[in-house]
């Protein structure tokens, strides 16, 4: 598997796990009225930056925010956007151009 795809998958995995955790935490906090809630803006931002698929599935499974149109409409759109970006980065852009791009952002490797 190419290095670029590995980086993207690790990113989506990490952001999805964090998004899943804050979604479940917010559901628990919603049931216990005295607990601090996660702002809706935070949930939407985590969805926008890559956690939409995991958060959307979690919201449906635990029945959290399912009555809010902004979540039920925006998260599927974010998922489509993430898929389009992933496909564009990995299959539509020339392989040579993408390899150069990934080499430039490997700031953690010593040259």
N, CA, C and O atoms as CSV, one atom per row, in Angstrom:
chain,resi,resn,atom,element,x,y,z
A,1,UNK,N,N,0.847,-1.174,0.000
A,1,UNK,CA,C,0.000,0.000,0.000
A,1,UNK,C,C,0.896,1.241,0.000
A,1,UNK,O,O,1.833,1.323,0.794
A,2,UNK,N,N,0.619,2.204,-0.877
A,2,UNK,CA,C,1.440,3.415,-0.928
A,2,UNK,C,C,1.405,4.204,0.386
A,2,UNK,O,O,0.414,4.195,1.117
A,3,UNK,N,N,2.506,4.875,0.653
A,3,UNK,CA,C,2.657,5.633,1.902
A,3,UNK,C,C,1.548,6.678,2.076
A,3,UNK,O,O,1.029,6.859,3.178
A,4,UNK,N,N,1.189,7.363,0.982
A,4,UNK,CA,C,0.157,8.399,1.061
A,4,UNK,C,C,-1.182,7.858,1.522
A,4,UNK,O,O,-1.867,8.488,2.327
A,5,UNK,N,N,-1.556,6.699,1.018
A,5,UNK,CA,C,-2.834,6.094,1.407
A,5,UNK,C,C,-2.781,5.684,2.877
A,5,UNK,O,O,-3.765,5.845,3.600
A,6,UNK,N,N,-1.643,5.155,3.324
A,6,UNK,CA,C,-1.501,4.784,4.734
A,6,UNK,C,C,-1.688,6.001,5.635
A,6,UNK,O,O,-2.383,5.930,6.648
A,7,UNK,N,N,-1.064,7.114,5.262
A,7,UNK,CA,C,-1.182,8.339,6.061
A,7,UNK,C,C,-2.635,8.788,6.139
A,7,UNK,O,O,-3.122,9.146,7.212
A,8,UNK,N,N,-3.326,8.770,5.001
A,8,UNK,CA,C,-4.728,9.184,4.979
A,8,UNK,C,C,-5.598,8.271,5.831
A,8,UNK,O,O,-6.451,8.748,6.579
A,9,UNK,N,N,-5.392,6.971,5.724
A,9,UNK,CA,C,-6.201,6.024,6.493
A,9,UNK,C,C,-5.950,6.158,7.992
A,9,UNK,O,O,-6.885,6.079,8.789
A,10,UNK,N,N,-4.697,6.359,8.375
A,10,UNK,CA,C,-4.380,6.562,9.799
A,10,UNK,C,C,-5.051,7.836,10.297
A,10,UNK,O,O,-5.614,7.856,11.392
A,11,UNK,N,N,-4.994,8.898,9.500
A,11,UNK,CA,C,-5.647,10.154,9.872
A,11,UNK,C,C,-7.149,9.933,10.084
A,11,UNK,O,O,-7.701,10.325,11.112
A,12,UNK,N,N,-7.805,9.299,9.098
A,12,UNK,CA,C,-9.251,9.071,9.218
A,12,UNK,C,C,-9.580,8.158,10.395
A,12,UNK,O,O,-10.609,8.340,11.044
A,13,UNK,N,N,-8.740,7.198,10.674
A,13,UNK,CA,C,-8.962,6.316,11.820
A,13,UNK,C,C,-8.890,7.102,13.132
A,13,UNK,O,O,-9.761,6.964,13.991
A,14,UNK,N,N,-7.862,7.915,13.280
A,14,UNK,CA,C,-7.694,8.687,14.517
A,14,UNK,C,C,-8.836,9.673,14.706
A,14,UNK,O,O,-9.425,9.736,15.785
A,15,UNK,N,N,-9.157,10.443,13.671
A,15,UNK,CA,C,-10.217,11.448,13.791
A,15,UNK,C,C,-11.579,10.778,13.988
A,15,UNK,O,O,-12.451,11.336,14.655
A,16,UNK,N,N,-11.767,9.587,13.415
A,16,UNK,CA,C,-13.029,8.865,13.585
A,16,UNK,C,C,-13.192,8.348,15.014
A,16,UNK,O,O,-14.282,8.416,15.583
A,17,UNK,N,N,-12.110,7.835,15.588
A,17,UNK,CA,C,-12.175,7.348,16.969
A,17,UNK,C,C,-12.466,8.507,17.924
A,17,UNK,O,O,-13.282,8.374,18.836
A,18,UNK,N,N,-11.798,9.637,17.711
A,18,UNK,CA,C,-12.056,10.807,18.558
A,18,UNK,C,C,-13.500,11.269,18.386
A,18,UNK,O,O,-14.182,11.565,19.368
A,19,UNK,N,N,-13.961,11.329,17.147
A,19,UNK,CA,C,-15.349,11.729,16.886
A,19,UNK,C,C,-16.350,10.787,17.519
A,19,UNK,O,O,-17.360,11.227,18.069
A,20,UNK,N,N,-16.079,9.497,17.447
A,20,UNK,CA,C,-16.955,8.496,18.067
A,20,UNK,C,C,-16.998,8.700,19.582
A,20,UNK,O,O,-18.070,8.652,20.186
A,21,UNK,N,N,-15.843,8.925,20.189
A,21,UNK,CA,C,-15.777,9.119,21.643
A,21,UNK,C,C,-16.564,10.352,22.068
A,21,UNK,O,O,-17.328,10.293,23.032
A,22,UNK,N,N,-16.386,11.478,21.356
A,22,UNK,CA,C,-17.108,12.686,21.779
A,22,UNK,C,C,-18.605,12.573,21.504
A,22,UNK,O,O,-19.409,13.180,22.212
A,23,UNK,N,N,-18.990,11.805,20.485
A,23,UNK,CA,C,-20.419,11.596,20.218
A,23,UNK,C,C,-21.056,10.783,21.334
A,23,UNK,O,O,-22.127,11.138,21.827
A,24,UNK,N,N,-20.413,9.701,21.733
A,24,UNK,CA,C,-20.934,8.869,22.820
A,24,UNK,C,C,-20.937,9.652,24.130
A,24,UNK,O,O,-21.892,9.572,24.902
A,25,UNK,N,N,-19.855,10.420,24.383
A,25,UNK,CA,C,-19.800,11.230,25.595
A,25,UNK,C,C,-20.967,12.223,25.626
A,25,UNK,O,O,-21.601,12.402,26.666
A,26,UNK,N,N,-21.250,12.864,24.494
A,26,UNK,CA,C,-22.342,13.839,24.458
A,26,UNK,C,C,-23.686,13.173,24.698
A,26,UNK,O,O,-24.563,13.761,25.331
A,27,UNK,N,N,-23.857,11.960,24.205
A,27,UNK,CA,C,-25.107,11.223,24.458
A,27,UNK,C,C,-25.254,10.919,25.954
A,27,UNK,O,O,-26.333,11.078,26.525
A,28,UNK,N,N,-24.164,10.484,26.573
A,28,UNK,CA,C,-24.195,10.199,28.011
A,28,UNK,C,C,-24.474,11.484,28.793
A,28,UNK,O,O,-25.263,11.489,29.738
A,29,UNK,N,N,-23.815,12.573,28.385
A,29,UNK,CA,C,-24.008,13.862,29.060
A,29,UNK,C,C,-25.435,14.373,28.873
A,29,UNK,O,O,-25.973,15.040,29.757
A,30,UNK,N,N,-26.049,14.069,27.737
A,30,UNK,CA,C,-27.429,14.502,27.491
A,30,UNK,C,C,-28.401,13.803,28.428
A,30,UNK,O,O,-29.398,14.392,28.845
A,31,UNK,N,N,-28.115,12.550,28.758
A,31,UNK,CA,C,-28.980,11.815,29.678
A,31,UNK,C,C,-28.811,12.293,31.115
A,31,UNK,O,O,-29.780,12.357,31.872
A,32,UNK,N,N,-27.573,12.631,31.490
A,32,UNK,CA,C,-27.291,13.146,32.837
A,32,UNK,C,C,-27.211,14.665,32.720
A,32,UNK,O,O,-26.163,15.210,32.373
A,33,UNK,N,N,-28.294,15.331,33.004
A,33,UNK,CA,C,-28.417,16.769,32.745
A,33,UNK,C,C,-27.339,17.619,33.415
A,33,UNK,O,O,-27.079,18.736,32.966
A,34,UNK,N,N,-26.718,17.126,34.459
A,34,UNK,CA,C,-25.728,17.933,35.169
A,34,UNK,C,C,-24.342,17.883,34.543
A,34,UNK,O,O,-23.459,18.625,34.972
A,35,UNK,N,N,-24.122,17.045,33.557
A,35,UNK,CA,C,-22.799,16.897,32.941
A,35,UNK,C,C,-22.600,17.925,31.831
A,35,UNK,O,O,-23.559,18.407,31.227
A,36,UNK,N,N,-21.339,18.247,31.580
A,36,UNK,CA,C,-20.974,19.193,30.529
A,36,UNK,C,C,-21.210,18.563,29.160
A,36,UNK,O,O,-20.735,17.459,28.893
A,37,UNK,N,N,-21.946,19.262,28.288
A,37,UNK,CA,C,-22.226,18.773,26.943
A,37,UNK,C,C,-21.149,19.213,25.969
A,37,UNK,O,O,-20.457,20.206,26.193
A,38,UNK,N,N,-21.017,18.469,24.895
A,38,UNK,CA,C,-20.111,18.836,23.800
A,38,UNK,C,C,-20.884,19.798,22.894
A,38,UNK,O,O,-21.987,19.473,22.455
A,39,UNK,N,N,-20.321,20.974,22.609
A,39,UNK,CA,C,-21.032,21.911,21.727
A,39,UNK,C,C,-21.282,21.305,20.348
A,39,UNK,O,O,-20.451,20.560,19.829
A,40,UNK,N,N,-22.440,21.631,19.760
A,40,UNK,CA,C,-22.768,21.109,18.439
A,40,UNK,C,C,-21.723,21.513,17.408
A,40,UNK,O,O,-21.422,20.753,16.488
A,41,UNK,N,N,-21.175,22.704,17.563
A,41,UNK,CA,C,-20.138,23.182,16.647
A,41,UNK,C,C,-18.934,22.234,16.652
A,41,UNK,O,O,-18.342,21.973,15.605
A,42,UNK,N,N,-18.580,21.727,17.823
A,42,UNK,CA,C,-17.448,20.796,17.934
A,42,UNK,C,C,-17.753,19.489,17.219
A,42,UNK,O,O,-16.904,18.954,16.506
A,43,UNK,N,N,-18.959,18.975,17.406
A,43,UNK,CA,C,-19.354,17.736,16.729
A,43,UNK,C,C,-19.306,17.910,15.206
A,43,UNK,O,O,-18.808,17.040,14.491
A,44,UNK,N,N,-19.821,19.027,14.726
A,44,UNK,CA,C,-19.834,19.280,13.288
A,44,UNK,C,C,-18.409,19.446,12.757
A,44,UNK,O,O,-18.095,18.953,11.674
A,45,UNK,N,N,-17.551,20.130,13.501
A,45,UNK,CA,C,-16.165,20.295,13.060
A,45,UNK,C,C,-15.434,18.956,12.962
A,45,UNK,O,O,-14.709,18.717,11.996
A,46,UNK,N,N,-15.619,18.085,13.948
A,46,UNK,CA,C,-14.988,16.766,13.875
A,46,UNK,C,C,-15.532,15.973,12.692
A,46,UNK,O,O,-14.788,15.240,12.041
A,47,UNK,N,N,-16.815,16.115,12.414
A,47,UNK,CA,C,-17.383,15.467,11.237
A,47,UNK,C,C,-16.793,16.010,9.959
A,47,UNK,O,O,-16.463,15.254,9.046
A,48,UNK,N,N,-16.660,17.321,9.894
A,48,UNK,CA,C,-16.118,17.970,8.697
A,48,UNK,C,C,-14.676,17.555,8.435
A,48,UNK,O,O,-14.288,17.334,7.288
A,49,UNK,N,N,-13.891,17.449,9.488
A,49,UNK,CA,C,-12.466,17.149,9.322
A,49,UNK,C,C,-12.151,15.654,9.222
A,49,UNK,O,O,-10.983,15.271,9.290
A,50,UNK,N,N,-13.165,14.807,9.064
A,50,UNK,CA,C,-12.881,13.414,8.769
A,50,UNK,C,C,-13.622,12.383,9.588
A,50,UNK,O,O,-13.551,11.195,9.272
A,51,UNK,N,N,-14.326,12.784,10.620
A,51,UNK,CA,C,-14.991,11.813,11.470
A,51,UNK,C,C,-16.442,11.555,11.119
A,51,UNK,O,O,-17.144,10.863,11.857
A,52,UNK,N,N,-16.899,12.096,10.011
A,52,UNK,CA,C,-18.327,12.051,9.681
A,52,UNK,C,C,-18.893,10.641,9.586
A,52,UNK,O,O,-19.978,10.385,10.109
A,53,UNK,N,N,-18.193,9.725,8.936
A,53,UNK,CA,C,-18.738,8.374,8.750
A,53,UNK,C,C,-18.942,7.670,10.087
A,53,UNK,O,O,-20.025,7.152,10.358
A,54,UNK,N,N,-17.921,7.648,10.910
A,54,UNK,CA,C,-18.031,6.980,12.211
A,54,UNK,C,C,-19.062,7.680,13.097
A,54,UNK,O,O,-19.839,7.022,13.788
A,55,UNK,N,N,-19.066,9.006,13.075
A,55,UNK,CA,C,-20.005,9.754,13.917
A,55,UNK,C,C,-21.437,9.567,13.444
A,55,UNK,O,O,-22.346,9.437,14.264
A,56,UNK,N,N,-21.651,9.552,12.141
A,56,UNK,CA,C,-22.998,9.384,11.590
A,56,UNK,C,C,-23.561,8.011,11.955
A,56,UNK,O,O,-24.704,7.899,12.397
A,57,UNK,N,N,-22.758,6.980,11.768
A,57,UNK,CA,C,-23.199,5.624,12.128
A,57,UNK,C,C,-23.475,5.535,13.626
A,57,UNK,O,O,-24.475,4.953,14.045
A,58,UNK,N,N,-22.587,6.114,14.429
A,58,UNK,CA,C,-22.773,6.110,15.884
A,58,UNK,C,C,-24.046,6.841,16.276
A,58,UNK,O,O,-24.808,6.361,17.115
A,59,UNK,N,N,-24.281,7.999,15.672
A,59,UNK,CA,C,-25.493,8.767,15.985
A,59,UNK,C,C,-26.752,7.973,15.664
A,59,UNK,O,O,-27.727,8.012,16.413
A,60,UNK,N,N,-26.725,7.258,14.554
A,60,UNK,CA,C,-27.895,6.442,14.206
A,60,UNK,C,C,-28.069,5.282,15.179
A,60,UNK,O,O,-29.190,4.967,15.579
A,61,UNK,N,N,-26.967,4.646,15.561
A,61,UNK,CA,C,-27.050,3.483,16.451
A,61,UNK,C,C,-27.498,3.855,17.863
A,61,UNK,O,O,-28.279,3.131,18.480
A,62,UNK,N,N,-27.004,4.983,18.373
A,62,UNK,CA,C,-27.362,5.364,19.746
A,62,UNK,C,C,-28.493,6.394,19.790
A,62,UNK,O,O,-28.851,6.895,20.856
A,63,UNK,N,N,-29.047,6.699,18.619
A,63,UNK,CA,C,-30.157,7.651,18.489
A,63,UNK,C,C,-29.822,9.000,19.140
A,63,UNK,O,O,-30.531,9.489,20.019
A,64,UNK,N,N,-28.729,9.565,18.677
A,64,UNK,CA,C,-28.283,10.851,19.208
A,64,UNK,C,C,-28.211,11.865,18.072
A,64,UNK,O,O,-27.552,11.620,17.062
A,65,UNK,N,N,-28.872,12.980,18.231
A,65,UNK,CA,C,-28.919,14.077,17.256
A,65,UNK,C,C,-29.628,13.681,15.960
A,65,UNK,O,O,-29.460,14.349,14.940
A,66,UNK,N,N,-30.403,12.624,15.985
A,66,UNK,CA,C,-31.063,12.161,14.756
A,66,UNK,C,C,-32.249,13.038,14.364
A,66,UNK,O,O,-32.706,12.971,13.223
A,67,UNK,N,N,-32.750,13.848,15.274
A,67,UNK,CA,C,-33.851,14.760,14.947
A,67,UNK,C,C,-33.346,16.112,14.441
A,67,UNK,O,O,-34.126,16.939,13.970
A,68,UNK,N,N,-32.057,16.321,14.540
A,68,UNK,CA,C,-31.469,17.597,14.119
A,68,UNK,C,C,-31.080,17.505,12.647
A,68,UNK,O,O,-30.203,16.729,12.267
A,69,UNK,N,N,-31.752,18.316,11.825
A,69,UNK,CA,C,-31.515,18.267,10.383
A,69,UNK,C,C,-30.082,18.622,10.019
A,69,UNK,O,O,-29.518,18.066,9.076
A,70,UNK,N,N,-29.490,19.557,10.776
A,70,UNK,CA,C,-28.130,19.957,10.396
A,70,UNK,C,C,-27.140,18.809,10.512
A,70,UNK,O,O,-26.140,18.796,9.795
A,71,UNK,N,N,-27.386,17.847,11.392
A,71,UNK,CA,C,-26.511,16.677,11.506
A,71,UNK,C,C,-26.869,15.627,10.454
A,71,UNK,O,O,-25.989,15.059,9.806
A,72,UNK,N,N,-28.145,15.383,10.296
A,72,UNK,CA,C,-28.582,14.327,9.387
A,72,UNK,C,C,-28.398,14.700,7.916
A,72,UNK,O,O,-28.403,13.818,7.057
A,73,UNK,N,N,-28.238,15.969,7.615
A,73,UNK,CA,C,-27.963,16.393,6.240
A,73,UNK,C,C,-26.474,16.648,6.004
A,73,UNK,O,O,-25.927,16.259,4.973
A,74,UNK,N,N,-25.826,17.303,6.967
A,74,UNK,CA,C,-24.425,17.672,6.754
A,74,UNK,C,C,-23.483,16.468,6.801
A,74,UNK,O,O,-22.533,16.409,6.021
A,75,UNK,N,N,-23.722,15.516,7.689
A,75,UNK,CA,C,-22.793,14.393,7.804
A,75,UNK,C,C,-22.751,13.524,6.545
A,75,UNK,O,O,-21.656,13.149,6.125
A,76,UNK,N,N,-23.882,13.185,5.921
A,76,UNK,CA,C,-23.781,12.466,4.646
A,76,UNK,C,C,-23.045,13.283,3.570
A,76,UNK,O,O,-22.310,12.722,2.758
A,77,UNK,N,N,-23.243,14.599,3.569
A,77,UNK,CA,C,-22.512,15.447,2.621
A,77,UNK,C,C,-21.014,15.427,2.910
A,77,UNK,O,O,-20.198,15.380,1.988
A,78,UNK,N,N,-20.657,15.465,4.189
A,78,UNK,CA,C,-19.237,15.383,4.559
A,78,UNK,C,C,-18.632,14.051,4.110
A,78,UNK,O,O,-17.494,14.005,3.642
A,79,UNK,N,N,-19.399,12.973,4.256
A,79,UNK,CA,C,-18.912,11.647,3.848
A,79,UNK,C,C,-18.637,11.627,2.341
A,79,UNK,O,O,-17.606,11.118,1.900
A,80,UNK,N,N,-19.550,12.174,1.567
A,80,UNK,CA,C,-19.355,12.254,0.120
A,80,UNK,C,C,-18.134,13.115,-0.208
A,80,UNK,O,O,-17.342,12.771,-1.085
A,81,UNK,N,N,-17.989,14.232,0.502
A,81,UNK,CA,C,-16.843,15.112,0.293
A,81,UNK,C,C,-15.534,14.386,0.613
A,81,UNK,O,O,-14.571,14.487,-0.147
A,82,UNK,N,N,-15.493,13.652,1.737
A,82,UNK,CA,C,-14.283,12.915,2.121
A,82,UNK,C,C,-13.935,11.854,1.078
A,82,UNK,O,O,-12.770,11.688,0.717
A,83,UNK,N,N,-14.932,11.152,0.607
A,83,UNK,CA,C,-14.706,10.130,-0.410
A,83,UNK,C,C,-14.171,10.757,-1.700
A,83,UNK,O,O,-13.248,10.224,-2.316
A,84,UNK,N,N,-14.752,11.882,-2.103
A,84,UNK,CA,C,-14.298,12.565,-3.321
A,84,UNK,C,C,-12.858,13.039,-3.177
A,84,UNK,O,O,-12.067,12.905,-4.111
A,85,UNK,N,N,-12.510,13.590,-2.025
A,85,UNK,CA,C,-11.136,14.046,-1.793
A,85,UNK,C,C,-10.179,12.860,-1.807
A,85,UNK,O,O,-9.114,12.929,-2.421
A,86,UNK,N,N,-10.550,11.778,-1.137
A,86,UNK,CA,C,-9.705,10.584,-1.092
A,86,UNK,C,C,-9.466,10.043,-2.507
A,86,UNK,O,O,-8.334,9.734,-2.881
A,87,UNK,N,N,-10.539,9.935,-3.278
A,87,UNK,CA,C,-10.411,9.418,-4.642
A,87,UNK,C,C,-9.583,10.358,-5.510
A,87,UNK,O,O,-8.753,9.910,-6.302
A,88,UNK,N,N,-9.808,11.658,-5.362
A,88,UNK,CA,C,-9.056,12.629,-6.159
A,88,UNK,C,C,-7.573,12.562,-5.825
A,88,UNK,O,O,-6.731,12.583,-6.723
A,89,UNK,N,N,-7.253,12.484,-4.549
A,89,UNK,CA,C,-5.848,12.448,-4.147
A,89,UNK,C,C,-5.143,11.179,-4.599
A,89,UNK,O,O,-3.954,11.204,-4.916
A,90,UNK,N,N,-5.860,10.090,-4.630
A,90,UNK,CA,C,-5.201,8.811,-4.864
A,90,UNK,C,C,-5.363,8.221,-6.258
A,90,UNK,O,O,-4.568,7.369,-6.655
A,91,UNK,N,N,-6.362,8.647,-7.003
A,91,UNK,CA,C,-6.597,8.000,-8.286
A,91,UNK,C,C,-6.707,8.972,-9.454
A,91,UNK,O,O,-6.400,8.602,-10.587
A,92,UNK,N,N,-7.135,10.197,-9.207
A,92,UNK,CA,C,-7.320,11.128,-10.310
A,92,UNK,C,C,-6.068,11.946,-10.589
A,92,UNK,O,O,-5.778,12.273,-11.740
A,93,UNK,N,N,-5.329,12.274,-9.539
A,93,UNK,CA,C,-4.083,13.017,-9.708
A,93,UNK,C,C,-3.025,12.032,-10.183
A,93,UNK,O,O,-3.016,10.874,-9.764
A,94,UNK,N,N,-2.146,12.483,-11.044
A,94,UNK,CA,C,-1.084,11.610,-11.541
A,94,UNK,C,C,-0.264,11.038,-10.405
A,94,UNK,O,O,0.027,11.735,-9.433
A,95,UNK,N,N,0.110,9.774,-10.517
A,95,UNK,CA,C,0.869,9.092,-9.465
A,95,UNK,C,C,2.185,9.806,-9.161
A,95,UNK,O,O,2.596,9.876,-8.003
A,96,UNK,N,N,2.856,10.341,-10.199
A,96,UNK,CA,C,4.127,11.033,-9.984
A,96,UNK,C,C,3.915,12.311,-9.179
A,96,UNK,O,O,4.692,12.620,-8.276
A,97,UNK,N,N,2.853,13.055,-9.512
A,97,UNK,CA,C,2.561,14.291,-8.787
A,97,UNK,C,C,2.248,13.999,-7.322
A,97,UNK,O,O,2.684,14.727,-6.430
A,98,UNK,N,N,1.500,12.944,-7.084
A,98,UNK,CA,C,1.128,12.582,-5.719
A,98,UNK,C,C,2.349,12.128,-4.923
A,98,UNK,O,O,2.472,12.459,-3.744
A,99,UNK,N,N,3.242,11.383,-5.544
A,99,UNK,CA,C,4.457,10.936,-4.859
A,99,UNK,C,C,5.307,12.136,-4.445
A,99,UNK,O,O,5.865,12.156,-3.348
A,100,UNK,N,N,5.402,13.128,-5.317
A,100,UNK,CA,C,6.152,14.348,-4.987
A,100,UNK,C,C,5.484,15.062,-3.816
A,100,UNK,O,O,6.165,15.531,-2.905
A,101,UNK,N,N,4.158,15.146,-3.837
A,101,UNK,CA,C,3.412,15.793,-2.760
A,101,UNK,C,C,3.669,15.108,-1.421
A,101,UNK,O,O,3.962,15.781,-0.433
A,102,UNK,N,N,3.563,13.784,-1.374
A,102,UNK,CA,C,3.765,13.061,-0.115
A,102,UNK,C,C,5.211,13.170,0.366
A,102,UNK,O,O,5.463,13.226,1.569
A,103,UNK,N,N,6.162,13.200,-0.573
A,103,UNK,CA,C,7.564,13.358,-0.180
A,103,UNK,C,C,7.805,14.722,0.457
A,103,UNK,O,O,8.613,14.839,1.378
A,104,UNK,N,N,7.121,15.739,-0.018
A,104,UNK,CA,C,7.307,17.088,0.521
A,104,UNK,C,C,6.725,17.242,1.920
A,104,UNK,O,O,7.238,18.033,2.711
A,105,UNK,N,N,5.665,16.503,2.242
A,105,UNK,CA,C,5.055,16.676,3.567
A,105,UNK,C,C,5.585,15.695,4.601
A,105,UNK,O,O,5.112,15.702,5.737
A,106,UNK,N,N,6.538,14.861,4.252
A,106,UNK,CA,C,7.126,13.927,5.222
A,106,UNK,C,C,8.150,14.671,6.074
A,106,UNK,O,O,9.352,14.418,5.985
A,107,UNK,N,N,7.663,15.576,6.886
A,107,UNK,CA,C,8.539,16.409,7.685
A,107,UNK,C,C,9.204,15.633,8.828
A,107,UNK,O,O,10.209,16.083,9.377
A,108,UNK,N,N,8.651,14.477,9.186
A,108,UNK,CA,C,9.193,13.729,10.316
A,108,UNK,C,C,10.400,12.860,9.932
A,108,UNK,O,O,11.130,12.380,10.798
A,109,UNK,N,N,10.594,12.669,8.641
A,109,UNK,CA,C,11.738,11.859,8.205
A,109,UNK,C,C,12.954,12.738,7.979
A,109,UNK,O,O,12.842,13.810,7.384
A,110,UNK,N,N,14.082,12.310,8.434
A,110,UNK,CA,C,15.311,13.056,8.217
A,110,UNK,C,C,15.802,12.819,6.808
A,110,UNK,O,O,15.712,11.711,6.278
A,111,UNK,N,N,16.320,13.868,6.214
A,111,UNK,CA,C,16.803,13.755,4.830
A,111,UNK,C,C,18.301,13.706,4.795
A,111,UNK,O,O,18.890,13.612,3.718
